[in-house]
Structures are given as structure tokens and as C-alpha cells.
PDB file of C-alpha atoms in Angstrom:
ATOM      1  CA  MET A   1     161.352 107.817  37.549  1.00 75.00           C
ATOM      2  CA  GLY A   2     160.153 111.583  37.832  1.00 88.00           C
ATOM      3  CA  PHE A   3     159.852 113.823  40.722  1.00 94.00           C
ATOM      4  CA  LEU A   4     156.832 113.587  43.191  1.00 95.00           C
ATOM      5  CA  SER A   5     153.907 115.639  42.499  1.00 96.00           C
ATOM      6  CA  VAL A   6     153.510 118.779  44.691  1.00 97.00           C
ATOM      7  CA  LEU A   7     150.768 117.314  46.821  1.00 97.00           C
ATOM      8  CA  SER A   8     152.849 113.973  47.315  1.00 97.00           C
ATOM      9  CA  GLN A   9     155.942 116.113  48.312  1.00 98.00           C
ATOM     10  CA  ALA A  10     153.645 118.071  50.870  1.00 98.00           C
ATOM     11  CA  GLN A  11     152.635 114.678  52.309  1.00 98.00           C
ATOM     12  CA  ARG A  12     156.200 113.329  52.488  1.00 98.00           C
ATOM     13  CA  TRP A  13     157.403 116.279  54.221  1.00 98.00           C
ATOM     14  CA  VAL A  14     154.598 116.028  56.876  1.00 98.00           C
ATOM     15  CA  LYS A  15     154.979 112.366  57.332  1.00 98.00           C
ATOM     16  CA  GLU A  16     158.791 112.983  57.976  1.00 97.00           C
ATOM     17  CA  ARG A  17     157.797 115.255  60.794  1.00 97.00           C
ATOM     18  CA  ALA A  18     154.454 114.215  62.230  1.00 98.00           C
ATOM     19  CA  GLN A  19     154.196 111.151  64.574  1.00 97.00           C
ATOM     20  CA  PRO A  20     151.566 108.960  65.854  1.00 98.00           C
ATOM     21  CA  GLY A  21     149.756 110.653  68.733  1.00 98.00           C
ATOM     22  CA  ASP A  22     150.200 114.096  67.425  1.00 98.00           C
ATOM     23  CA  ALA A  23     147.767 116.966  66.766  1.00 98.00           C
ATOM     24  CA  VAL A  24     147.630 118.177  63.115  1.00 98.00           C
ATOM     25  CA  VAL A  25     145.576 120.711  61.330  1.00 98.00           C
ATOM     26  CA  ASP A  26     144.096 120.580  57.571  1.00 98.00           C
ATOM     27  CA  ALA A  27     143.438 124.189  56.889  1.00 98.00           C
ATOM     28  CA  THR A  28     141.624 123.610  53.926  1.00 98.00           C
ATOM     29  CA  ALA A  29     139.542 120.148  54.026  1.00 98.00           C
ATOM     30  CA  GLY A  30     138.261 120.384  50.548  1.00 96.00           C
ATOM     31  CA  ASN A  31     137.555 116.804  49.435  1.00 96.00           C
ATOM     32  CA  GLY A  32     139.310 115.416  52.525  1.00 97.00           C
ATOM     33  CA  SER A  33     142.601 113.831  50.841  1.00 97.00           C
ATOM     34  CA  ASP A  34     144.830 115.733  53.326  1.00 98.00           C
ATOM     35  CA  THR A  35     142.516 115.094  56.228  1.00 98.00           C
ATOM     36  CA  LEU A  36     142.391 111.261  55.735  1.00 98.00           C
ATOM     37  CA  PHE A  37     146.148 111.353  54.995  1.00 98.00           C
ATOM     38  CA  LEU A  38     146.720 113.345  58.216  1.00 98.00           C
ATOM     39  CA  ALA A  39     144.390 110.779  60.309  1.00 97.00           C
ATOM     40  CA  ARG A  40     146.541 108.057  58.937  1.00 97.00           C
ATOM     41  CA  THR A  41     149.706 109.460  59.848  1.00 98.00           C
ATOM     42  CA  VAL A  42     148.935 110.526  63.326  1.00 98.00           C
ATOM     43  CA  GLY A  43     146.856 107.384  64.141  1.00 96.00           C
ATOM     44  CA  ALA A  44     144.105 106.686  66.669  1.00 95.00           C
ATOM     45  CA  GLY A  45     145.926 108.460  69.446  1.00 97.00           C
ATOM     46  CA  GLY A  46     146.325 111.827  67.389  1.00 98.00           C
ATOM     47  CA  THR A  47     143.894 114.407  66.532  1.00 98.00           C
ATOM     48  CA  VAL A  48     143.061 116.177  63.178  1.00 98.00           C
ATOM     49  CA  TYR A  49     141.286 119.473  62.989  1.00 98.00           C
ATOM     50  CA  ALA A  50     140.018 120.126  59.501  1.00 98.00           C
ATOM     51  CA  PHE A  51     138.828 123.759  58.595  1.00 98.00           C
ATOM     52  CA  ASP A  52     136.656 124.568  55.671  1.00 97.00           C
ATOM     53  CA  ILE A  53     134.107 127.381  54.953  1.00 96.00           C
ATOM     54  CA  GLN A  54     131.835 125.183  52.781  1.00 96.00           C
ATOM     55  CA  ALA A  55     129.484 122.795  54.410  1.00 96.00           C
ATOM     56  CA  GLU A  56     129.870 121.113  50.964  1.00 96.00           C
ATOM     57  CA  ALA A  57     133.426 120.504  51.460  1.00 97.00           C
ATOM     58  CA  LEU A  58     133.117 119.062  55.054  1.00 98.00           C
ATOM     59  CA  GLY A  59     130.385 116.651  53.793  1.00 97.00           C
ATOM     60  CA  LYS A  60     132.989 115.528  50.998  1.00 97.00           C
ATOM     61  CA  THR A  61     135.578 115.152  53.868  1.00 98.00           C
ATOM     62  CA  HIS A  62     133.108 113.133  56.051  1.00 97.00           C
ATOM     63  CA  GLU A  63     132.269 110.873  53.195  1.00 96.00           C
ATOM     64  CA  ARG A  64     135.997 110.117  52.621  1.00 96.00           C
ATOM     65  CA  LEU A  65     136.621 109.357  56.305  1.00 96.00           C
ATOM     66  CA  VAL A  66     133.371 107.004  56.302  1.00 94.00           C
ATOM     67  CA  ALA A  67     134.763 105.280  53.216  1.00 94.00           C
ATOM     68  CA  ALA A  68     137.872 104.469  55.306  1.00 92.00           C
ATOM     69  CA  SER A  69     135.952 103.121  58.123  1.00 79.00           C
ATOM     70  CA  GLY A  70     137.559  99.752  57.817  1.00 80.00           C
ATOM     71  CA  GLU A  71     140.662 101.609  59.115  1.00 70.00           C
ATOM     72  CA  GLN A  72     138.822 103.122  61.930  1.00 66.00           C
ATOM     73  CA  GLY A  73     141.029 101.618  64.652  1.00 77.00           C
ATOM     74  CA  ASN A  74     143.942 103.159  63.027  1.00 91.00           C
ATOM     75  CA  LEU A  75     142.913 106.405  62.168  1.00 95.00           C
ATOM     76  CA  ALA A  76     142.753 109.632  64.619  1.00 96.00           C
ATOM     77  CA  PRO A  77     139.705 111.318  65.367  1.00 96.00           C
ATOM     78  CA  VAL A  78     138.740 114.278  63.174  1.00 97.00           C
ATOM     79  CA  ARG A  79     137.069 117.285  64.186  1.00 98.00           C
ATOM     80  CA  LEU A  80     135.550 118.975  61.219  1.00 98.00           C
ATOM     81  CA  ILE A  81     135.207 122.721  61.692  1.00 98.00           C
ATOM     82  CA  HIS A  82     132.759 124.827  59.529  1.00 98.00           C
ATOM     83  CA  GLY A  83     134.837 127.992  59.452  1.00 97.00           C
ATOM     84  CA  GLY A  84     137.600 129.755  57.787  1.00 97.00           C
ATOM     85  CA  HIS A  85     141.304 128.926  58.519  1.00 98.00           C
ATOM     86  CA  GLU A  86     142.214 132.363  59.672  1.00 97.00           C
ATOM     87  CA  ALA A  87     140.369 131.493  62.912  1.00 96.00           C
ATOM     88  CA  MET A  88     142.190 128.270  63.697  1.00 97.00           C
ATOM     89  CA  GLU A  89     144.183 129.864  66.393  1.00 97.00           C
ATOM     90  CA  SER A  90     140.947 130.945  68.257  1.00 96.00           C
ATOM     91  CA  VAL A  91     139.275 127.669  67.709  1.00 97.00           C
ATOM     92  CA  LEU A  92     142.123 125.529  68.781  1.00 98.00           C
ATOM     93  CA  ASP A  93     142.372 125.034  72.512  1.00 96.00           C
ATOM     94  CA  GLN A  94     145.136 127.070  73.942  1.00 97.00           C
ATOM     95  CA  GLN A  95     146.924 124.158  75.269  1.00 97.00           C
ATOM     96  CA  LEU A  96     147.482 122.871  71.553  1.00 98.00           C
ATOM     97  CA  HIS A  97     149.339 126.237  70.820  1.00 98.00           C
ATOM     98  CA  GLY A  98     153.067 125.764  69.971  1.00 98.00           C
ATOM     99  CA  ARG A  99     152.249 121.909  69.974  1.00 98.00           C
ATOM    100  CA  ILE A 100     150.913 121.381  66.491  1.00 98.00           C
ATOM    101  CA  ALA A 101     153.039 119.054  64.494  1.00 98.00           C
ATOM    102  CA  ALA A 102     151.876 119.814  60.853  1.00 98.00           C
ATOM    103  CA  ILE A 103     149.445 122.200  59.172  1.00 98.00           C
ATOM    104  CA  MET A 104     148.359 121.650  55.521  1.00 98.00           C
ATOM    105  CA  PHE A 105     147.009 123.996  53.112  1.00 98.00           C
ATOM    106  CA  ASN A 106     145.766 123.334  49.615  1.00 98.00           C
ATOM    107  CA  LEU A 107     144.496 126.608  48.304  1.00 97.00           C
ATOM    108  CA  GLY A 108     142.022 127.469  45.437  1.00 95.00           C
ATOM    109  CA  TYR A 109     138.706 126.435  45.153  1.00 94.00           C
ATOM    110  CA  LEU A 110     136.669 122.858  45.908  1.00 92.00           C
ATOM    111  CA  PRO A 111     137.317 120.780  42.987  1.00 90.00           C
ATOM    112  CA  GLY A 112     133.927 119.999  41.270  1.00 87.00           C
ATOM    113  CA  ALA A 113     132.316 123.234  42.977  1.00 89.00           C
ATOM    114  CA  SER A 114     131.844 126.777  42.099  1.00 86.00           C
ATOM    115  CA  THR A 115     135.088 128.520  41.216  1.00 88.00           C
ATOM    116  CA  ASP A 116     133.515 131.550  42.653  1.00 90.00           C
ATOM    117  CA  VAL A 117     134.297 130.461  46.229  1.00 92.00           C
ATOM    118  CA  ILE A 118     137.977 130.666  46.317  1.00 94.00           C
ATOM    119  CA  THR A 119     140.655 131.218  49.259  1.00 96.00           C
ATOM    120  CA  LYS A 120     141.812 134.751  49.237  1.00 97.00           C
ATOM    121  CA  PRO A 121     145.168 136.441  50.015  1.00 97.00           C
ATOM    122  CA  THR A 122     144.134 138.321  53.119  1.00 97.00           C
ATOM    123  CA  THR A 123     142.649 135.350  55.019  1.00 98.00           C
ATOM    124  CA  THR A 124     145.222 132.988  53.761  1.00 98.00           C
ATOM    125  CA  VAL A 125     148.215 135.307  55.195  1.00 98.00           C
ATOM    126  CA  ALA A 126     146.177 135.932  58.505  1.00 98.00           C
ATOM    127  CA  ALA A 127     145.936 131.843  58.578  1.00 98.00           C
ATOM    128  CA  LEU A 128     149.695 131.253  57.942  1.00 98.00           C
ATOM    129  CA  ASP A 129     150.597 133.631  60.796  1.00 98.00           C
ATOM    130  CA  SER A 130     148.309 131.771  63.245  1.00 98.00           C
ATOM    131  CA  ALA A 131     149.680 128.662  61.760  1.00 98.00           C
ATOM    132  CA  LEU A 132     153.323 129.491  62.501  1.00 98.00           C
ATOM    133  CA  ARG A 133     152.452 130.293  65.922  1.00 98.00           C
ATOM    134  CA  LEU A 134     150.661 127.266  66.427  1.00 98.00           C
ATOM    135  CA  LEU A 135     153.274 124.795  65.219  1.00 98.00           C
ATOM    136  CA  ARG A 136     155.700 123.320  67.566  1.00 98.00           C
ATOM    137  CA  SER A 137     159.646 123.363  66.754  1.00 98.00           C
ATOM    138  CA  GLY A 138     160.278 120.931  64.239  1.00 98.00           C
ATOM    139  CA  GLY A 139     156.709 121.208  62.875  1.00 98.00           C
ATOM    140  CA  ALA A 140     155.871 121.420  59.135  1.00 98.00           C
ATOM    141  CA  LEU A 141     153.786 123.905  57.444  1.00 98.00           C
ATOM    142  CA  THR A 142     152.918 123.128  53.652  1.00 98.00           C
ATOM    143  CA  VAL A 143     150.975 125.305  51.382  1.00 98.00           C
ATOM    144  CA  VAL A 144     149.993 124.080  47.751  1.00 98.00           C
ATOM    145  CA  VAL A 145     149.146 127.216  45.554  1.00 98.00           C
ATOM    146  CA  TYR A 146     147.495 127.277  42.135  1.00 97.00           C
ATOM    147  CA  PRO A 147     148.356 130.154  40.110  1.00 96.00           C
ATOM    148  CA  GLY A 148     146.402 128.928  37.004  1.00 93.00           C
ATOM    149  CA  HIS A 149     142.831 130.299  38.099  1.00 93.00           C
ATOM    150  CA  ASP A 150     141.222 133.659  38.456  1.00 92.00           C
ATOM    151  CA  GLY A 151     142.832 135.123  41.739  1.00 94.00           C
ATOM    152  CA  GLY A 152     145.167 132.226  42.149  1.00 95.00           C
ATOM    153  CA  GLN A 153     148.367 134.217  41.047  1.00 96.00           C
ATOM    154  CA  GLU A 154     147.797 136.989  43.557  1.00 97.00           C
ATOM    155  CA  GLU A 155     147.334 134.454  46.183  1.00 98.00           C
ATOM    156  CA  ALA A 156     150.434 132.409  45.263  1.00 97.00           C
ATOM    157  CA  SER A 157     152.452 135.773  45.158  1.00 97.00           C
ATOM    158  CA  ALA A 158     150.990 136.732  48.516  1.00 98.00           C
ATOM    159  CA  VAL A 159     152.177 133.594  50.298  1.00 98.00           C
ATOM    160  CA  GLU A 160     155.639 133.611  48.567  1.00 98.00           C
ATOM    161  CA  ALA A 161     156.060 136.900  49.692  1.00 98.00           C
ATOM    162  CA  TRP A 162     154.831 135.998  53.482  1.00 98.00           C
ATOM    163  CA  ALA A 163     157.098 132.940  53.401  1.00 98.00           C
ATOM    164  CA  SER A 164     160.128 134.937  52.256  1.00 98.00           C
ATOM    165  CA  ASP A 165     159.580 137.322  54.999  1.00 98.00           C
ATOM    166  CA  VAL A 166     159.422 134.570  57.745  1.00 98.00           C
ATOM    167  CA  PRO A 167     162.689 135.210  59.715  1.00 98.00           C
ATOM    168  CA  SER A 168     165.043 132.226  59.124  1.00 97.00           C
ATOM    169  CA  SER A 169     165.802 132.314  62.709  1.00 98.00           C
ATOM    170  CA  LEU A 170     162.022 131.103  63.203  1.00 97.00           C
ATOM    171  CA  ALA A 171     161.855 128.751  60.295  1.00 98.00           C
ATOM    172  CA  GLN A 172     163.426 127.400  56.969  1.00 98.00           C
ATOM    173  CA  ALA A 173     161.151 127.927  53.757  1.00 98.00           C
ATOM    174  CA  ILE A 174     161.493 126.070  50.616  1.00 98.00           C
ATOM    175  CA  LEU A 175     159.679 126.571  47.109  1.00 97.00           C
ATOM    176  CA  TYR A 176     159.093 123.199  45.238  1.00 97.00           C
ATOM    177  CA  ARG A 177     158.268 124.215  41.754  1.00 96.00           C
ATOM    178  CA  PHE A 178     158.222 122.648  38.070  1.00 93.00           C
ATOM    179  CA  PRO A 179     159.595 125.851  36.318  1.00 92.00           C
ATOM    180  CA  GLN A 180     158.485 124.551  32.871  1.00 92.00           C
ATOM    181  CA  LYS A 181     154.962 124.937  33.706  1.00 89.00           C
ATOM    182  CA  ALA A 182     154.414 128.615  35.229  1.00 86.00           C
ATOM    183  CA  ALA A 183     150.620 128.113  35.938  1.00 91.00           C
ATOM    184  CA  SER A 184     150.751 124.689  37.463  1.00 95.00           C
ATOM    185  CA  PRO A 185     150.564 124.321  41.077  1.00 97.00           C
ATOM    186  CA  TYR A 186     153.268 124.610  43.303  1.00 97.00           C
ATOM    187  CA  LEU A 187     154.375 123.855  46.996  1.00 98.00           C
ATOM    188  CA  ILE A 188     155.742 126.407  49.580  1.00 98.00           C
ATOM    189  CA  ALA A 189     156.760 124.784  52.790  1.00 98.00           C
ATOM    190  CA  LEU A 190     158.173 125.890  56.066  1.00 98.00           C
ATOM    191  CA  ASN A 191     160.006 123.787  58.889  1.00 98.00           C
ATOM    192  CA  LYS A 192     159.611 125.630  62.256  1.00 98.00           C
ATOM    193  CA  LYS A 193     162.898 125.840  64.010  1.00 97.00           C
TER     194      LYS A 193
END
């Protein structure tokens, strides 16, 4: 048996830290996979906030949630937010600041859509700063980066540098990567102290 994929590992670490009833964030809704995972993880008593700058991504996320409607009594309510993840701190109610159990980022571009619309280092790093402030003690922050597309390596390097600069007194950071495939996606995660 091999190791977990970076996406599965990110979900595993979040599932270990987020509980039913928690508030969580999908910083990059995309096709809705992480949004649905988070809605299942925190259950009907929790809340999921899902951000994306593309209406198409929010539509795909909504479709995924509707397809899971048979689970509706077990899923958290999801608030789809048409906006950049760098604004999450100003969008989320002040009472949630320092109380978010998990925030997931899956960077790059929307699969099946234009590769001209990608996440950018400047807005991503700003979002990561906000995410760290929003997380509660023991909360998880996961970031899947994609160095293999145009602009991806630059963003991956910026995220890695950001994580390296987070003081160890504030959070523990880890890198989960398959070194034989330099261009393959990898995971950077933090556990807030």
C-alpha cells in the first residue's frame, strides 16, 4: 500500500482537528470537493464558508452539494462567497475570528476551465496571513500547491517561504511531498498552537 495522495492527506489532517459543530473554510471552492468534505466533517451543526473568485466554480460547488442532497440532514450549511480568499477575514463575522477549526486551500486553476485564471502569490499569501489569524488553537491550515503549471512554481515557493517564516511558537508547519516528481502537487500544512 502506498502513501496517501496530497489531497487525501490534507483531508485526513483536517478530519483529525475539525469536529461536528465547528466552523470551517474552503478558501478555494473550485469543483467543491473540499467544500463537500468539510460539510460532511462538521455536520449539520457546523458551518462551511467557501470562497472563489469564479462564479463557475461556485456553480460547480453548488451542483456537488445538491448531488449530495440525500445526505442533507448530515451536512453543514454552506455559505458560498463570490470573492477572493484574501478577503476572508473581513467577510467572516468578528465572532468567528480565532475560532475557525480548519481552512483548506487547493491552489492553481479550476480544473476544466481556463488556465489563464490562477491563484496568485500576493493574494494567496495575504489569505494565508488572514487564515492564521482566523484559526483557533489546534486548528489546521492545509495548502495544496501545484508547481507544474505556469505561475505554479512561483506560488508554491511563496507559500513555502511563508510557512517557513511562521514562528514555531505560533504554529507547527509540515511539508508533505513526493520528491521523485518535482512538478507534482504537494501539501504544506500548519497546526496552530
